[in-house]
mmCIF file of C-alpha atoms in Angstrom:
data_model
loop_
_atom_site.group_PDB
_atom_site.id
_atom_site.type_symbol
_atom_site.label_atom_id
_atom_site.label_comp_id
_atom_site.label_asym_id
_atom_site.label_seq_id
_atom_site.Cartn_x
_atom_site.Cartn_y
_atom_site.Cartn_z
ATOM 1 C CA MET B 1 115.975 86.609 94.853
ATOM 2 C CA GLY B 2 113.504 83.803 95.491
ATOM 3 C CA ILE B 3 109.887 84.695 96.263
ATOM 4 C CA LEU B 4 108.233 83.115 99.301
ATOM 5 C CA ASN B 5 104.629 84.241 99.708
ATOM 6 C CA VAL B 6 102.929 83.198 102.949
ATOM 7 C CA THR B 7 99.559 84.520 101.829
ATOM 8 C CA PRO B 8 96.258 82.867 100.896
ATOM 9 C CA ASP B 9 95.626 85.205 97.964
ATOM 10 C CA SER B 10 98.804 86.084 96.058
ATOM 11 C CA PHE B 11 98.193 86.096 92.303
ATOM 12 C CA SER B 12 100.532 83.191 91.528
ATOM 13 C CA ASP B 13 101.052 80.947 94.542
ATOM 14 C CA GLY B 14 98.524 82.083 97.131
ATOM 15 C CA GLY B 15 97.830 79.438 99.762
ATOM 16 C CA ASN B 16 100.665 77.127 98.706
ATOM 17 C CA HIS B 17 102.807 77.884 101.763
ATOM 18 C CA ALA B 18 100.222 78.814 104.386
ATOM 19 C CA SER B 19 101.709 76.873 107.310
ATOM 20 C CA VAL B 20 105.057 77.722 108.891
ATOM 21 C CA GLU B 21 106.340 74.235 108.076
ATOM 22 C CA ALA B 22 105.346 74.454 104.404
ATOM 23 C CA ALA B 23 106.772 77.957 104.060
ATOM 24 C CA VAL B 24 110.099 77.018 105.654
ATOM 25 C CA ALA B 25 110.370 73.898 103.494
ATOM 26 C CA HIS B 26 109.762 75.931 100.351
ATOM 27 C CA GLY B 27 112.252 78.589 101.423
ATOM 28 C CA LEU B 28 114.941 75.958 101.979
ATOM 29 C CA ARG B 29 114.107 74.477 98.579
ATOM 30 C CA LEU B 30 114.640 77.879 96.939
ATOM 31 C CA VAL B 31 118.016 78.169 98.675
ATOM 32 C CA GLU B 32 118.982 74.705 97.436
ATOM 33 C CA GLU B 33 117.970 75.748 93.915
ATOM 34 C CA GLY B 34 120.350 78.711 94.034
ATOM 35 C CA ALA B 35 118.525 81.703 95.507
ATOM 36 C CA ASP B 36 120.908 84.359 96.838
ATOM 37 C CA ILE B 37 118.159 86.131 98.825
ATOM 38 C CA LEU B 38 114.751 85.025 100.130
ATOM 39 C CA ASP B 39 111.949 87.597 99.929
ATOM 40 C CA ILE B 40 109.142 86.762 102.358
ATOM 41 C CA GLY B 41 105.756 88.465 102.154
ATOM 42 C CA GLY B 42 102.594 88.102 104.220
ATOM 43 C CA GLU B 43 100.322 90.524 102.360
ATOM 44 C CA SER B 44 99.312 90.127 98.735
ATOM 45 C CA THR B 45 99.944 93.210 96.607
ATOM 46 C CA ARG B 46 98.268 91.906 93.463
ATOM 47 C CA PRO B 47 95.936 94.387 91.720
ATOM 48 C CA GLY B 48 92.830 94.901 93.843
ATOM 49 C CA ALA B 49 94.218 93.167 96.932
ATOM 50 C CA GLU B 50 92.873 94.384 100.262
ATOM 51 C CA PRO B 51 95.226 95.290 103.138
ATOM 52 C CA VAL B 52 95.950 92.664 105.789
ATOM 53 C CA PRO B 53 95.599 93.576 109.496
ATOM 54 C CA LEU B 54 98.904 94.097 111.280
ATOM 55 C CA ASP B 55 98.488 91.175 113.679
ATOM 56 C CA GLU B 56 97.687 88.782 110.841
ATOM 57 C CA GLU B 57 100.677 89.851 108.750
ATOM 58 C CA LEU B 58 102.967 89.446 111.764
ATOM 59 C CA ARG B 59 101.521 86.000 112.467
ATOM 60 C CA ARG B 60 102.242 84.926 108.909
ATOM 61 C CA VAL B 61 105.801 86.152 108.468
ATOM 62 C CA VAL B 62 107.689 86.407 111.763
ATOM 63 C CA PRO B 63 107.806 82.664 112.640
ATOM 64 C CA VAL B 64 108.888 81.831 109.081
ATOM 65 C CA ILE B 65 111.677 84.413 109.123
ATOM 66 C CA ALA B 66 112.854 83.268 112.544
ATOM 67 C CA GLU B 67 113.052 79.628 111.492
ATOM 68 C CA LEU B 68 114.659 80.281 108.109
ATOM 69 C CA SER B 69 117.242 82.603 109.636
ATOM 70 C CA ARG B 70 118.106 79.745 111.996
ATOM 71 C CA GLN B 71 118.446 77.204 109.193
ATOM 72 C CA THR B 72 120.162 79.227 106.450
ATOM 73 C CA ASP B 73 122.771 81.949 106.195
ATOM 74 C CA ILE B 74 121.487 83.683 103.067
ATOM 75 C CA PRO B 75 119.930 87.142 103.528
ATOM 76 C CA ILE B 76 116.202 87.301 104.195
ATOM 77 C CA SER B 77 114.092 90.186 102.920
ATOM 78 C CA ILE B 78 110.725 91.165 104.393
ATOM 79 C CA ASP B 79 108.240 92.361 101.779
ATOM 80 C CA THR B 80 106.019 94.804 103.685
ATOM 81 C CA THR B 81 104.801 98.387 103.783
ATOM 82 C CA LYS B 82 104.244 98.327 107.568
ATOM 83 C CA ALA B 83 107.024 99.603 109.841
ATOM 84 C CA GLU B 84 106.022 97.346 112.739
ATOM 85 C CA VAL B 85 106.143 94.270 110.509
ATOM 86 C CA ALA B 86 109.577 95.364 109.322
ATOM 87 C CA ARG B 87 110.715 95.976 112.904
ATOM 88 C CA GLN B 88 109.664 92.556 114.186
ATOM 89 C CA SER B 89 110.958 90.840 111.046
ATOM 90 C CA ILE B 90 114.376 92.439 111.536
ATOM 91 C CA ALA B 91 114.357 91.252 115.142
ATOM 92 C CA ALA B 92 113.586 87.740 113.836
ATOM 93 C CA GLY B 93 116.508 87.827 111.396
ATOM 94 C CA ALA B 94 115.544 89.780 108.266
ATOM 95 C CA LEU B 95 118.373 91.842 106.768
ATOM 96 C CA ILE B 96 116.451 93.679 104.020
ATOM 97 C CA VAL B 97 113.213 95.691 103.952
ATOM 98 C CA ASN B 98 111.401 95.482 100.602
ATOM 99 C CA ASP B 99 108.707 98.186 100.543
ATOM 100 C CA ILE B 100 106.491 98.368 97.451
ATOM 101 C CA SER B 101 105.407 101.889 98.405
ATOM 102 C CA GLY B 102 108.894 103.348 98.249
ATOM 103 C CA LEU B 103 108.674 103.884 102.036
ATOM 104 C CA GLN B 104 105.612 106.117 101.626
ATOM 105 C CA PHE B 105 102.552 104.273 102.975
ATOM 106 C CA ASP B 106 103.678 104.114 106.623
ATOM 107 C CA PRO B 107 105.188 107.331 108.050
ATOM 108 C CA GLU B 108 107.187 105.254 110.542
ATOM 109 C CA MET B 109 109.038 103.286 107.857
ATOM 110 C CA ILE B 110 111.692 105.898 107.067
ATOM 111 C CA PRO B 111 112.578 106.502 110.752
ATOM 112 C CA LEU B 112 112.777 102.741 111.292
ATOM 113 C CA CYS B 113 115.099 102.254 108.320
ATOM 114 C CA ALA B 114 117.235 105.195 109.450
ATOM 115 C CA GLU B 115 117.525 103.595 112.884
ATOM 116 C CA GLN B 116 118.363 100.111 111.535
ATOM 117 C CA THR B 117 121.664 101.070 109.933
ATOM 118 C CA ASP B 118 122.708 97.520 108.949
ATOM 119 C CA VAL B 119 119.516 96.763 107.014
ATOM 120 C CA GLY B 120 119.255 96.977 103.229
ATOM 121 C CA ILE B 121 116.301 98.740 101.601
ATOM 122 C CA ILE B 122 114.451 97.995 98.370
ATOM 123 C CA CYS B 123 112.596 101.130 97.270
ATOM 124 C CA MET B 124 109.891 100.440 94.691
ATOM 125 C CA HIS B 125 107.906 102.704 92.389
ATOM 126 C CA ILE B 126 104.129 102.348 92.463
ATOM 127 C CA LYS B 127 101.433 104.554 90.973
ATOM 128 C CA GLY B 128 98.531 104.594 93.432
ATOM 129 C CA THR B 129 97.902 101.647 95.751
ATOM 130 C CA PRO B 130 97.306 97.937 95.060
ATOM 131 C CA GLN B 131 93.577 98.745 95.137
ATOM 132 C CA THR B 132 93.813 101.520 92.502
ATOM 133 C CA MET B 133 97.070 101.077 90.606
ATOM 134 C CA GLN B 134 95.681 99.371 87.505
ATOM 135 C CA GLN B 135 92.825 101.833 86.985
ATOM 136 C CA ASP B 136 94.003 103.375 83.704
ATOM 137 C CA PRO B 137 97.601 104.283 84.654
ATOM 138 C CA ARG B 138 99.080 106.987 82.411
ATOM 139 C CA TYR B 139 102.547 108.452 81.867
ATOM 140 C CA ASP B 140 104.082 110.865 79.408
ATOM 141 C CA ASP B 141 107.416 109.026 79.671
ATOM 142 C CA VAL B 142 107.309 106.130 82.115
ATOM 143 C CA VAL B 143 111.070 105.627 82.473
ATOM 144 C CA ARG B 144 111.754 109.325 82.931
ATOM 145 C CA GLU B 145 108.969 109.677 85.504
ATOM 146 C CA ILE B 146 110.163 106.645 87.464
ATOM 147 C CA GLY B 147 113.671 108.090 87.396
ATOM 148 C CA GLU B 148 112.367 111.374 88.798
ATOM 149 C CA PHE B 149 110.502 109.469 91.517
ATOM 150 C CA PHE B 150 113.705 107.681 92.498
ATOM 151 C CA GLU B 151 115.686 110.920 92.538
ATOM 152 C CA GLU B 152 113.160 112.359 94.997
ATOM 153 C CA ARG B 153 113.129 109.203 97.117
ATOM 154 C CA LEU B 154 116.915 108.988 97.274
ATOM 155 C CA ALA B 155 117.142 112.627 98.331
ATOM 156 C CA THR B 156 114.424 112.157 100.965
ATOM 157 C CA LEU B 157 115.969 109.013 102.390
ATOM 158 C CA GLU B 158 119.456 110.491 102.475
ATOM 159 C CA GLY B 159 118.027 113.568 104.182
ATOM 160 C CA ALA B 160 116.563 111.270 106.836
ATOM 161 C CA GLY B 161 119.995 109.819 107.524
ATOM 162 C CA ILE B 162 119.843 106.721 105.318
ATOM 163 C CA ASP B 163 123.057 105.956 103.423
ATOM 164 C CA PRO B 164 122.227 105.623 99.689
ATOM 165 C CA GLU B 165 124.622 102.656 99.547
ATOM 166 C CA ARG B 166 121.953 100.670 101.415
ATOM 167 C CA ILE B 167 119.290 101.248 98.748
ATOM 168 C CA VAL B 168 118.226 99.111 95.775
ATOM 169 C CA LEU B 169 115.742 100.534 93.258
ATOM 170 C CA ASP B 170 112.774 98.559 91.898
ATOM 171 C CA PRO B 171 110.790 100.264 89.095
ATOM 172 C CA GLY B 172 107.707 98.238 89.996
ATOM 173 C CA VAL B 173 106.799 96.144 86.965
ATOM 174 C CA GLY B 174 103.038 95.600 87.112
ATOM 175 C CA PHE B 175 102.425 98.211 89.791
ATOM 176 C CA GLY B 176 100.421 100.963 88.138
ATOM 177 C CA LYS B 177 101.595 100.189 84.614
ATOM 178 C CA THR B 178 100.135 98.752 81.431
ATOM 179 C CA ALA B 179 101.820 95.979 79.461
ATOM 180 C CA VAL B 180 103.340 98.622 77.169
ATOM 181 C CA HIS B 181 104.636 100.569 80.167
ATOM 182 C CA ASN B 182 106.149 97.389 81.605
ATOM 183 C CA LEU B 183 108.093 96.678 78.423
ATOM 184 C CA GLU B 184 109.371 100.255 78.362
ATOM 185 C CA VAL B 185 110.486 99.886 81.984
ATOM 186 C CA LEU B 186 112.367 96.665 81.216
ATOM 187 C CA LYS B 187 114.190 98.272 78.306
ATOM 188 C CA GLY B 188 114.903 101.286 80.512
ATOM 189 C CA VAL B 189 116.965 99.405 83.113
ATOM 190 C CA PRO B 190 120.286 100.914 81.906
ATOM 191 C CA THR B 191 118.785 104.412 82.195
ATOM 192 C CA LEU B 192 117.657 103.771 85.766
ATOM 193 C CA GLN B 193 121.077 102.378 86.667
ATOM 194 C CA LYS B 194 122.541 105.804 85.893
ATOM 195 C CA LEU B 195 121.113 106.882 89.258
ATOM 196 C CA GLY B 196 124.018 104.976 90.770
ATOM 197 C CA ARG B 197 122.105 102.296 92.641
ATOM 198 C CA PRO B 198 121.461 98.611 91.865
ATOM 199 C CA VAL B 199 118.201 97.878 90.053
ATOM 200 C CA LEU B 200 115.916 94.955 90.915
ATOM 201 C CA ILE B 201 113.203 93.697 88.573
ATOM 202 C CA GLY B 202 110.217 91.633 89.722
ATOM 203 C CA HIS B 203 108.555 90.363 86.541
ATOM 204 C CA SER B 204 107.944 86.743 87.481
ATOM 205 C CA ARG B 205 104.674 85.251 86.153
ATOM 206 C CA LYS B 206 103.073 88.696 85.932
ATOM 207 C CA ARG B 207 99.985 89.558 83.941
ATOM 208 C CA PHE B 208 101.783 91.447 81.181
ATOM 209 C CA ILE B 209 103.343 88.111 80.125
ATOM 210 C CA ASP B 210 99.801 86.940 79.373
ATOM 211 C CA LYS B 211 99.428 89.990 77.120
ATOM 212 C CA LEU B 212 102.564 88.902 75.245
ATOM 213 C CA LEU B 213 102.018 85.132 75.096
ATOM 214 C CA ARG B 214 98.372 84.467 76.031
ATOM 215 C CA ARG B 215 99.384 82.226 78.931
ATOM 216 C CA ASP B 216 97.654 81.667 82.274
ATOM 217 C CA VAL B 217 99.659 82.354 85.426
ATOM 218 C CA ASP B 218 100.798 78.734 85.830
ATOM 219 C CA GLU B 219 102.085 78.688 82.222
ATOM 220 C CA ARG B 220 104.288 81.783 82.372
ATOM 221 C CA LEU B 221 107.587 80.171 83.375
ATOM 222 C CA TRP B 222 109.219 80.361 79.961
ATOM 223 C CA GLY B 223 108.061 83.887 79.325
ATOM 224 C CA THR B 224 109.539 84.800 82.702
ATOM 225 C CA VAL B 225 112.838 83.069 81.900
ATOM 226 C CA GLY B 226 113.058 84.753 78.500
ATOM 227 C CA ILE B 227 112.621 88.162 80.111
ATOM 228 C CA SER B 228 115.188 87.256 82.790
ATOM 229 C CA LEU B 229 117.769 86.498 80.101
ATOM 230 C CA ALA B 230 116.992 89.737 78.274
ATOM 231 C CA LEU B 231 117.423 91.629 81.546
ATOM 232 C CA ALA B 232 120.716 89.858 82.209
ATOM 233 C CA GLY B 233 121.871 91.109 78.823
ATOM 234 C CA LEU B 234 120.933 94.639 79.875
ATOM 235 C CA GLY B 235 122.985 94.279 83.056
ATOM 236 C CA VAL B 236 120.190 94.161 85.649
ATOM 237 C CA ASP B 237 121.490 93.655 89.179
ATOM 238 C CA LEU B 238 118.772 91.541 90.827
ATOM 239 C CA LEU B 239 115.947 89.322 89.568
ATOM 240 C CA ARG B 240 113.007 88.539 91.868
ATOM 241 C CA VAL B 241 111.477 85.237 90.720
ATOM 242 C CA HIS B 242 109.297 82.326 91.803
ATOM 243 C CA ASP B 243 111.129 79.703 89.726
ATOM 244 C CA VAL B 244 114.685 79.843 91.015
ATOM 245 C CA ARG B 245 116.114 76.656 89.501
ATOM 246 C CA ALA B 246 114.933 77.428 85.972
ATOM 247 C CA THR B 247 116.261 80.975 86.265
ATOM 248 C CA VAL B 248 119.648 79.955 87.690
ATOM 249 C CA ASP B 249 120.164 77.211 85.089
ATOM 250 C CA SER B 250 119.190 79.526 82.239
ATOM 251 C CA LEU B 251 121.542 82.247 83.477
ATOM 252 C CA HIS B 252 124.418 79.766 83.789
ATOM 253 C CA ALA B 253 123.860 78.651 80.190
ATOM 254 C CA TRP B 254 123.544 82.266 78.986
ATOM 255 C CA ARG B 255 126.792 83.247 80.729
ATOM 256 C CA ALA B 256 128.595 80.234 79.251
ATOM 257 C CA VAL B 257 127.703 81.396 75.746
ATOM 258 C CA ARG B 258 128.489 85.039 76.515
ATOM 259 C CA ASP B 259 131.854 84.341 78.109
ATOM 260 C CA GLY B 260 132.956 81.627 75.734
#
């Protein structure tokens, strides 16, 4: 999954793809590099980020989704917590809703996803909100507690008429977790997969890599790739990354060694 942020303030690439033309060009570049899915977001969810007004988020994402869905056949995901943004993005061509709140922040999101029966759902774990999530997050057992959260979410969504086969689980690396928690989550991927749903990890360029390697955000490619390969070895289902070509090439080389 290639990341396409159309925001001025995302932690890694904010402002790089602010115009529709620049965003579409970058999205097509990610497809050429080997992305299987494009994840488009118009609201930064970095720690401390402030919410974006509905009209502004729609203005950022809908034209980009419409144009990319015209120019490419690969699935497009809308990264949003707002049901109306999801609704208009689906109308423009998005096939997946990626909600960092686990479909909790907007009470209309679950009914929308129940209504849109052909749309995939990425359900993420977060502790708090982007404004509060990194204020001393604590867990007794982070993997167990995330697993319990997903069990509750899966039951709630199925009770609302959403087929569990449509759902991918994202444990939310960097969302209400310390660097130690994040490493425990990464190692816990096989445990989370026992819930019977695919697991997505979004670790690309995140701050905990700085804790490991002492690297600024624009120097975290190789830390990201190393973690991607470790996750591939654990059997992760989806990787959400900024640097698609480096990830795809590394995975091809890793598979060549693994498979002989």
